[in-house]
Tab-separated table of C-alpha atoms (C1' of nucleotides) in Angstrom:
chain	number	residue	atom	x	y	z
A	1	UNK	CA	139.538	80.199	79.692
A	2	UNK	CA	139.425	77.680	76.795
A	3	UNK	CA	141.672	74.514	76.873
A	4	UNK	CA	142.867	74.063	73.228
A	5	UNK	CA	144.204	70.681	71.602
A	6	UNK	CA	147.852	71.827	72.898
A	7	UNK	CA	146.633	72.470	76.200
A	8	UNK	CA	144.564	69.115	76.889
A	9	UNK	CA	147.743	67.483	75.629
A	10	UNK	CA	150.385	68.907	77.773
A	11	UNK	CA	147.722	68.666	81.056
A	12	UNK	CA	147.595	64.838	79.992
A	13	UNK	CA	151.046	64.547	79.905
A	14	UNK	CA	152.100	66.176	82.934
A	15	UNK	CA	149.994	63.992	84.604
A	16	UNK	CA	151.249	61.016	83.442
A	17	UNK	CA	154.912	62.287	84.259
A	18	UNK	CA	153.279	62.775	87.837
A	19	UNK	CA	152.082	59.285	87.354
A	20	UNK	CA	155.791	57.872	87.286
A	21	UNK	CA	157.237	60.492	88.947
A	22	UNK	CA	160.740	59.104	90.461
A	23	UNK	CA	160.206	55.659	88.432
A	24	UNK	CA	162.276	56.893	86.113
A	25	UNK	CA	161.606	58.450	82.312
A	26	UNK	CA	159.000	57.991	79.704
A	27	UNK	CA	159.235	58.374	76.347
A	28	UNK	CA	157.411	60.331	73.863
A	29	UNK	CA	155.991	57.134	72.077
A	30	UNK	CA	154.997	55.570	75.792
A	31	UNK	CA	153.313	59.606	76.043
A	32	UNK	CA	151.635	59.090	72.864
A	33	UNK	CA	149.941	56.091	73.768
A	34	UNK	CA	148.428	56.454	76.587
A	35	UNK	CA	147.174	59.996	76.003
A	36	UNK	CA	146.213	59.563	72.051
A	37	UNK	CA	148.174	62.180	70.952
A	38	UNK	CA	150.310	62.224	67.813
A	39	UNK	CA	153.445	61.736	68.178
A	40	UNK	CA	155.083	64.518	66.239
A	41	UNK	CA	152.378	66.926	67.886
A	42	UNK	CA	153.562	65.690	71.198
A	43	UNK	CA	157.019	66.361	70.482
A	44	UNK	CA	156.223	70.086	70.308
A	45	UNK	CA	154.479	70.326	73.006
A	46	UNK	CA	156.640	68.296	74.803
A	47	UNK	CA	159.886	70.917	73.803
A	48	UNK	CA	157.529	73.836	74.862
A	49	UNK	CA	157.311	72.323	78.392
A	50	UNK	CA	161.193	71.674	78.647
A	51	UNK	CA	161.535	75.517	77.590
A	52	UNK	CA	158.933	76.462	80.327
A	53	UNK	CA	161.163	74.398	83.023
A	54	UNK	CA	158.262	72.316	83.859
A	55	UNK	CA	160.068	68.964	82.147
A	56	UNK	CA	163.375	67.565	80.892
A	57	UNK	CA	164.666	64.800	79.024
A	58	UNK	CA	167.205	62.273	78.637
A	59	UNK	CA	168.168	61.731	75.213
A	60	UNK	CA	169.238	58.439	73.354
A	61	UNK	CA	167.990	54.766	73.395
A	62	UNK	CA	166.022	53.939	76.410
A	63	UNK	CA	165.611	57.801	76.762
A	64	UNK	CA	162.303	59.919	77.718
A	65	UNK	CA	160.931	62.879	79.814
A	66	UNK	CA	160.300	63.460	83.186
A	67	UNK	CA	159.516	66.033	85.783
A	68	UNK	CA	162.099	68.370	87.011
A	69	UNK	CA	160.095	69.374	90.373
A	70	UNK	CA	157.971	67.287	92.644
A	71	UNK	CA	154.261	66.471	90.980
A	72	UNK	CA	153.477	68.949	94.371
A	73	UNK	CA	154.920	71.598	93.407
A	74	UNK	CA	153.299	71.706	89.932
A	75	UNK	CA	149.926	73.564	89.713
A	76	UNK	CA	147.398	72.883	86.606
A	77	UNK	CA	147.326	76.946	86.476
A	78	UNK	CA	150.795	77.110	85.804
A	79	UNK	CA	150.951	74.675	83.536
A	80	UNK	CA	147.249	76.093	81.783
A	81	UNK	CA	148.869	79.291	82.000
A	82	UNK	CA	151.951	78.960	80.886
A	83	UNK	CA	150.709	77.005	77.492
A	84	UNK	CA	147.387	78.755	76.262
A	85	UNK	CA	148.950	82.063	77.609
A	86	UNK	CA	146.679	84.704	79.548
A	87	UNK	CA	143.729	83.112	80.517
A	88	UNK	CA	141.382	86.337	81.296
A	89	UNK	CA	138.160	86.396	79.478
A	90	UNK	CA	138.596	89.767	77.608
A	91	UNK	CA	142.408	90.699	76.624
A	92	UNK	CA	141.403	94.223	78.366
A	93	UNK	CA	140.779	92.307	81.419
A	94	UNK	CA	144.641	91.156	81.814
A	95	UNK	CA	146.084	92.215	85.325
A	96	UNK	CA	148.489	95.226	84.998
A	97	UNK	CA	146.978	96.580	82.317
A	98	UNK	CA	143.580	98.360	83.698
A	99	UNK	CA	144.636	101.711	83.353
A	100	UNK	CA	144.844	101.382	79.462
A	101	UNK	CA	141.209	100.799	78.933
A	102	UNK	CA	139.208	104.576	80.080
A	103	UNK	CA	135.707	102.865	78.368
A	104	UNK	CA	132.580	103.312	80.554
A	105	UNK	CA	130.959	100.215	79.605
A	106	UNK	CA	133.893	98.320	79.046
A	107	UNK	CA	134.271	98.864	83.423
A	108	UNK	CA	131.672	97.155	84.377
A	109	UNK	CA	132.336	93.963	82.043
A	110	UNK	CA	135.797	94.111	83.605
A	111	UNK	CA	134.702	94.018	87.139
A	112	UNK	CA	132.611	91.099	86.321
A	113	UNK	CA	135.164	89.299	84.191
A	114	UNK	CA	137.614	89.480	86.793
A	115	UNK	CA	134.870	88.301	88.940
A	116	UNK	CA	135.409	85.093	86.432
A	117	UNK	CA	138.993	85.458	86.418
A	118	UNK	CA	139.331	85.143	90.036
A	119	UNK	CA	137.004	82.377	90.735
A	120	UNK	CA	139.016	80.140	87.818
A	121	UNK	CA	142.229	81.032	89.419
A	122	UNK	CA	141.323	79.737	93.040
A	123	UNK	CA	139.927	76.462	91.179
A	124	UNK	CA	143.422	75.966	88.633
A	125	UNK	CA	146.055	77.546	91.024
A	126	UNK	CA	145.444	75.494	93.906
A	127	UNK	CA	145.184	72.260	91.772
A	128	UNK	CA	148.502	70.351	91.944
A	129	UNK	CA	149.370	67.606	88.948
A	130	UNK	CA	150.157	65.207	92.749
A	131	UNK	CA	146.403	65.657	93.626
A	132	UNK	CA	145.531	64.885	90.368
A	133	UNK	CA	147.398	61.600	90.350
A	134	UNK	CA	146.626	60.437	93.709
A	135	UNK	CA	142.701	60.407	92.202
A	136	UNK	CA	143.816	58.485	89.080
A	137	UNK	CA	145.096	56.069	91.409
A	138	UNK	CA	142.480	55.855	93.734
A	139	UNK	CA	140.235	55.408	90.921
A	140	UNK	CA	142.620	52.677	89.341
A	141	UNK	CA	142.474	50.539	92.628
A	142	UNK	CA	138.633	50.796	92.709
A	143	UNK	CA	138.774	49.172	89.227
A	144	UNK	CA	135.859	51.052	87.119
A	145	UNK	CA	135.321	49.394	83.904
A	146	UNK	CA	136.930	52.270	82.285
A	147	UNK	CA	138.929	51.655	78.932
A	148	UNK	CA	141.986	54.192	77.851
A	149	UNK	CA	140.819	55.924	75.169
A	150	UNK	CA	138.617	59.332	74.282
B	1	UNK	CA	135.366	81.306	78.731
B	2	UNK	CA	136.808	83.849	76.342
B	3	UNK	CA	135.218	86.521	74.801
B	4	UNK	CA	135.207	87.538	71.308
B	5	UNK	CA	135.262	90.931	69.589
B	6	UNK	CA	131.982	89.973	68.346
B	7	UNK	CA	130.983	88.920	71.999
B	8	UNK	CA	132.540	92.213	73.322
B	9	UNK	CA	130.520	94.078	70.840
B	10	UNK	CA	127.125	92.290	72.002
B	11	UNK	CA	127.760	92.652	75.591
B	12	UNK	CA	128.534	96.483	74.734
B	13	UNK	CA	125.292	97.138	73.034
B	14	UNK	CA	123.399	94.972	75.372
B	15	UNK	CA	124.730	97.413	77.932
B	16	UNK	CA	123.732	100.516	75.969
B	17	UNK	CA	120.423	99.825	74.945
B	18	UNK	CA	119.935	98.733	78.654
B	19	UNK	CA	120.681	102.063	79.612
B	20	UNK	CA	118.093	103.706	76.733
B	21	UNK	CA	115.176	101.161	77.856
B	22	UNK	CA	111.774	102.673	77.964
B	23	UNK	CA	113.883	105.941	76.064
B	24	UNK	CA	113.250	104.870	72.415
B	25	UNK	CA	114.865	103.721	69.932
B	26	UNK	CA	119.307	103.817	69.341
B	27	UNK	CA	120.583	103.708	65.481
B	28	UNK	CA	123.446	101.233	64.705
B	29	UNK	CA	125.604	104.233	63.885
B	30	UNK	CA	125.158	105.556	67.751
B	31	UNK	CA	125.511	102.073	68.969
B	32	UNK	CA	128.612	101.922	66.925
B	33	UNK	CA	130.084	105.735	68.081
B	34	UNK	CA	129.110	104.787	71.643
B	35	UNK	CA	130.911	101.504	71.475
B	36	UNK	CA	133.457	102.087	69.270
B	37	UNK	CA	132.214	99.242	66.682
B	38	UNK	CA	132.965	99.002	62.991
B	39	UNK	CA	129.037	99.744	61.967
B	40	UNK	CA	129.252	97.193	59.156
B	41	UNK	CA	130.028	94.876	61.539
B	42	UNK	CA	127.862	95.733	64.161
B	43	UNK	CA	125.060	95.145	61.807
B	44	UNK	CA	125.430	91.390	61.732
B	45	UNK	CA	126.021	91.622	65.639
B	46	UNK	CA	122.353	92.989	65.910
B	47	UNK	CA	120.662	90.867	63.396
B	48	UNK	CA	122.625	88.044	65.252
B	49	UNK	CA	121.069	89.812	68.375
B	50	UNK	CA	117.581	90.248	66.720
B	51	UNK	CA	117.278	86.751	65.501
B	52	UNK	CA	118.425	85.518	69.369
B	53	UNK	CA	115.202	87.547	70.480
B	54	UNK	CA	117.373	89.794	72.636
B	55	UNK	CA	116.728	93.008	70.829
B	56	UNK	CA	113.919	93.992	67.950
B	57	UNK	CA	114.387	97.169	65.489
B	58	UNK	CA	112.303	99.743	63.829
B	59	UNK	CA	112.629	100.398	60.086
B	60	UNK	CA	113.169	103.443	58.146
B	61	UNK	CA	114.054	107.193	59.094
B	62	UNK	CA	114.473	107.444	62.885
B	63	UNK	CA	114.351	103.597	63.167
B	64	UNK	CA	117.041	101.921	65.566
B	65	UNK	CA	117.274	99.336	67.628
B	66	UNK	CA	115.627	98.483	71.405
B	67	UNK	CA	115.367	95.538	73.903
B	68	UNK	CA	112.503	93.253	73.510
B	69	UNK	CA	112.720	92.564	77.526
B	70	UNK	CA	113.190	94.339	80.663
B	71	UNK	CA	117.367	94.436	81.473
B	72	UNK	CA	116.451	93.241	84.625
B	73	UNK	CA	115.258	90.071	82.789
B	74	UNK	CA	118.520	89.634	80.310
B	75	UNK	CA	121.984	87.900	82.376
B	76	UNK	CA	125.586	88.476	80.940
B	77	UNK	CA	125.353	84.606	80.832
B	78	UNK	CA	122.425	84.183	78.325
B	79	UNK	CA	123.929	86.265	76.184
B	80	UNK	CA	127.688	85.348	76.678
B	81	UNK	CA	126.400	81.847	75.324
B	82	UNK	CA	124.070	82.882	72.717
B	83	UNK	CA	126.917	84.534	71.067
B	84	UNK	CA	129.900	82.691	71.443
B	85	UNK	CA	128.354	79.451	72.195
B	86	UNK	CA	129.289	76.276	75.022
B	87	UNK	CA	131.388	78.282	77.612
B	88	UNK	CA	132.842	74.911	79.259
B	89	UNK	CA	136.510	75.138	78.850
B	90	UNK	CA	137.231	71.653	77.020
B	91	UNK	CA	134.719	70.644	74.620
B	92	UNK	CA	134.593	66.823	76.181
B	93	UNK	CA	133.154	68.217	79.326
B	94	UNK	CA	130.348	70.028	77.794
B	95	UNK	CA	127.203	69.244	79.831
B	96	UNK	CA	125.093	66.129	79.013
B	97	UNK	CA	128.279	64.665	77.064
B	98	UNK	CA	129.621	63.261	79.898
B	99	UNK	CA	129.265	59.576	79.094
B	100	UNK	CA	131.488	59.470	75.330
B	101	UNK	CA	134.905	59.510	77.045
B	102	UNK	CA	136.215	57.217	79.454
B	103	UNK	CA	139.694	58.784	79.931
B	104	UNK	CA	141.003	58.431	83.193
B	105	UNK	CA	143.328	61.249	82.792
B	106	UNK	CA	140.661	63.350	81.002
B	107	UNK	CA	138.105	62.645	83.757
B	108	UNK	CA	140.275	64.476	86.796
B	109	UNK	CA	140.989	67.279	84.056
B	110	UNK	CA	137.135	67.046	84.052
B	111	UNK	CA	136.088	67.293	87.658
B	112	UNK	CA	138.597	70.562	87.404
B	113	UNK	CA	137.507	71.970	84.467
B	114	UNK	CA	133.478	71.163	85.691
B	115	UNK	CA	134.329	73.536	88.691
B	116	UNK	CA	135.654	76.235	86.704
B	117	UNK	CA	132.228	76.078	84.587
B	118	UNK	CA	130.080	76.201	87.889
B	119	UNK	CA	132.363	79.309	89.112
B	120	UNK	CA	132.062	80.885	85.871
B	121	UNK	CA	128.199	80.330	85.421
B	122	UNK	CA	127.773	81.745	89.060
B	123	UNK	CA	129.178	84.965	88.180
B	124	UNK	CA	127.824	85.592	84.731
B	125	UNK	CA	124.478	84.068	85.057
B	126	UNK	CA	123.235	86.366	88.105
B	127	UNK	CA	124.602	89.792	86.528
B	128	UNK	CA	121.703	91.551	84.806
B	129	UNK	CA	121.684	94.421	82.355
B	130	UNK	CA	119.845	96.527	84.616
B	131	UNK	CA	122.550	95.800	87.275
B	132	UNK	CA	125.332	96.565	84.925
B	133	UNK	CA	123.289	99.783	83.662
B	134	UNK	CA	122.608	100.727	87.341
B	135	UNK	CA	126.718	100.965	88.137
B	136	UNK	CA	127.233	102.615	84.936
B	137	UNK	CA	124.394	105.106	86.274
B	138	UNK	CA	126.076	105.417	89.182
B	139	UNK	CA	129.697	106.098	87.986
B	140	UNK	CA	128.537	108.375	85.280
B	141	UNK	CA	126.678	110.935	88.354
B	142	UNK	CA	130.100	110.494	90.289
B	143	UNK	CA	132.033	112.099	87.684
B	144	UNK	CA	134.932	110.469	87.709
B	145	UNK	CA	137.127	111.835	84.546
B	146	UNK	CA	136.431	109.019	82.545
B	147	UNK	CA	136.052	109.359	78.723
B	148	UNK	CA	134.438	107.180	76.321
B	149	UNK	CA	137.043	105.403	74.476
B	150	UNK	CA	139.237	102.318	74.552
C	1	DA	C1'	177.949	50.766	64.415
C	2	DT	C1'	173.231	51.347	64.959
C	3	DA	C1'	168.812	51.677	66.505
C	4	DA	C1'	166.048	54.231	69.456
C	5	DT	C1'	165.322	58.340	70.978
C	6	DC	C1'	165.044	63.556	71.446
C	7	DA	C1'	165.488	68.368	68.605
C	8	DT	C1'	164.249	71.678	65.293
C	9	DG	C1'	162.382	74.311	61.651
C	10	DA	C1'	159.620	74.561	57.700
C	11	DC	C1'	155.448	73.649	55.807
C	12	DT	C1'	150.251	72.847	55.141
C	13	DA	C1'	145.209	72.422	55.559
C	14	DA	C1'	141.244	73.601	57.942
C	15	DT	C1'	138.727	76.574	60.659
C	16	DA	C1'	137.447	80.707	63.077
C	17	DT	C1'	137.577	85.537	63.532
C	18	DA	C1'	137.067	90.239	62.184
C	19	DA	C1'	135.870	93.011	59.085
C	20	DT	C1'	134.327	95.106	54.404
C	21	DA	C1'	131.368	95.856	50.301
C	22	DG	C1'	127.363	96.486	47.991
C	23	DA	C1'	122.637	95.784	46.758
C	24	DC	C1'	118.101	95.978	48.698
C	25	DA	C1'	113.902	97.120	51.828
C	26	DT	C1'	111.320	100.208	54.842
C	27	DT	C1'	109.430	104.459	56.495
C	28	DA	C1'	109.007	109.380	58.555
C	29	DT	C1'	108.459	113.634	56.838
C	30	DA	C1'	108.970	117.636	53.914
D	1	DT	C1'	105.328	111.285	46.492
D	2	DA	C1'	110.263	111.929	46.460
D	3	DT	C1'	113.975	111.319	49.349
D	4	DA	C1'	117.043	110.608	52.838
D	5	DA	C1'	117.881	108.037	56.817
D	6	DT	C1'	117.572	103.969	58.492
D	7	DG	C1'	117.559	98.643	58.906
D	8	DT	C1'	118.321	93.745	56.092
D	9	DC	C1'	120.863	90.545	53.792
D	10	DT	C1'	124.428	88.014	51.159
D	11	DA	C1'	128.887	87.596	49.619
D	12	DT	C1'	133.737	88.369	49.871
D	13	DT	C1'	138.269	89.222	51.905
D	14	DA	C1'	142.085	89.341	55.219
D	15	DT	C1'	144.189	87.626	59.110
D	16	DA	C1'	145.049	84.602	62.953
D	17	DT	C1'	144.777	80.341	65.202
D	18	DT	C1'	144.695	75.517	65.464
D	19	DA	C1'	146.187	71.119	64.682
D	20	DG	C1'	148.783	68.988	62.723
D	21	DT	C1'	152.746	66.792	58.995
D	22	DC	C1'	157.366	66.282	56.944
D	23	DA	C1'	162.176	66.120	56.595
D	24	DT	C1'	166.361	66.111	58.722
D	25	DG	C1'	169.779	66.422	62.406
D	26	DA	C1'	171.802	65.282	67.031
D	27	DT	C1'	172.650	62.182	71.000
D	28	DT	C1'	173.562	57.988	73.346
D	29	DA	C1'	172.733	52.972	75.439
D	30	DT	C1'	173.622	48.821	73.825
DNA sequence: ATAATCATGACTAATATAATAGACATTATA
DNA sequence: TATAATGTCTATTATATTAGTCATGATTAT
């Protein structure tokens, strides 16, 4: 699995939806800001996670995005998945498609890679965006010198 | 972690020449048959190799390539990162880099993404050549109808 | 009305990946 | 010692992916 530019950026920005989650929207400049993403980049990914159901939006002044389900009931796989696509190591390796690939060698990679495939699944799928947020805040109430900004 | 053709290819030679240690040398063009590998390719995959100390070759007329090491001594993980290079799934949370960024967000995406590295490495760094090569043994006397093509 | 906001598609530059081409070097062996 | 089979090396090409940018349109609170 490799978390591209896209990826990082929606996984910021679900959190911070989690972050205000029933304090009503945010808006894609607000989004911008505090993750460091450009805006018109944002807006993409931002329309690719209304299509996937995982936001929505409100249009017009005072406008913005927000959740559509409970930070909860939001898993960082999903969201991983659902953006950088299948995340097995080898494209053989993808689940329902074993009996494709007859190679000798290429077996015993795929046992192992699915060795790594299964051990990043437990780790990503059982990872919600609420547990995520409930650290930020933690951390934000122990006050760590920490400065927004990568 | 995601792996390349060029990765594929390595790991698949690795593999094969694990299976011909202490048997002689194996010419690019069998590596390539065996694997199914575009030979002119496959040449810059060995030298790649070669220069990486994983494999040496013999010149001229019956020349070919062979492990400089035991399998037993060569893990999927040395060689998954020799070739395709830092496995870590966001490039901010590559090890011994921790310090530059002071996200907030970023660092919770980085306690995640940190456990998916210590899953991976688990799985990849304790899988030898000679264990791979012993399975492959052991299918390959089973007879399973299996034939040697992707 | 209008300003702030979301919506969409086309476009571009940079980089990485996967492969190809061709000239050159080495060496067993007939 | 000629030669054919092999490895060595550099350069080039094609394609895909990534990470954006640009221009324009649609919606709506005020």
């Amino acid at each position: 699995m490799k978390i591209s530019y896209k990826g990082d950026y929606a996984l910021k920005t679900l959190l911070e939806l989690a972050l205000s989650y029933n304090k009503g929207v945010v808006s894609i400049h607000n989004l911008a800001r505090k993750g460091d993403i450009p805006v018109k980049f944002l807006e993409q990914v931002l329309l690719t996670l209304k299509r996937g159901g995982f936001v929505d939006s409100k249009r017009g002044i005072s406008g913005g995005y927000f959740l559509t389900k409970p930070p909860e009931k939001i898993t960082v796989g999903e969201a991983v998945r659902f953006i950088e696509g299948p995340i097995e190591p080898l494209a053989c390796a993808v689940r329902d498609s074993y009996d494709e690939c007859k190679d000798f060698s290429g077996c015993v990679f795929k046992e192992l890679l699915d060795q790594v495939y299964t051990a990043t699944s437990l780790v990503i799928d059982t990872a919600t965006f609420a547990e995520l947020a409930r650290r930020v805040n933690a951390r934000q109430t122990e006050r760590r010198d920490c400065t927004y900004s990568i």
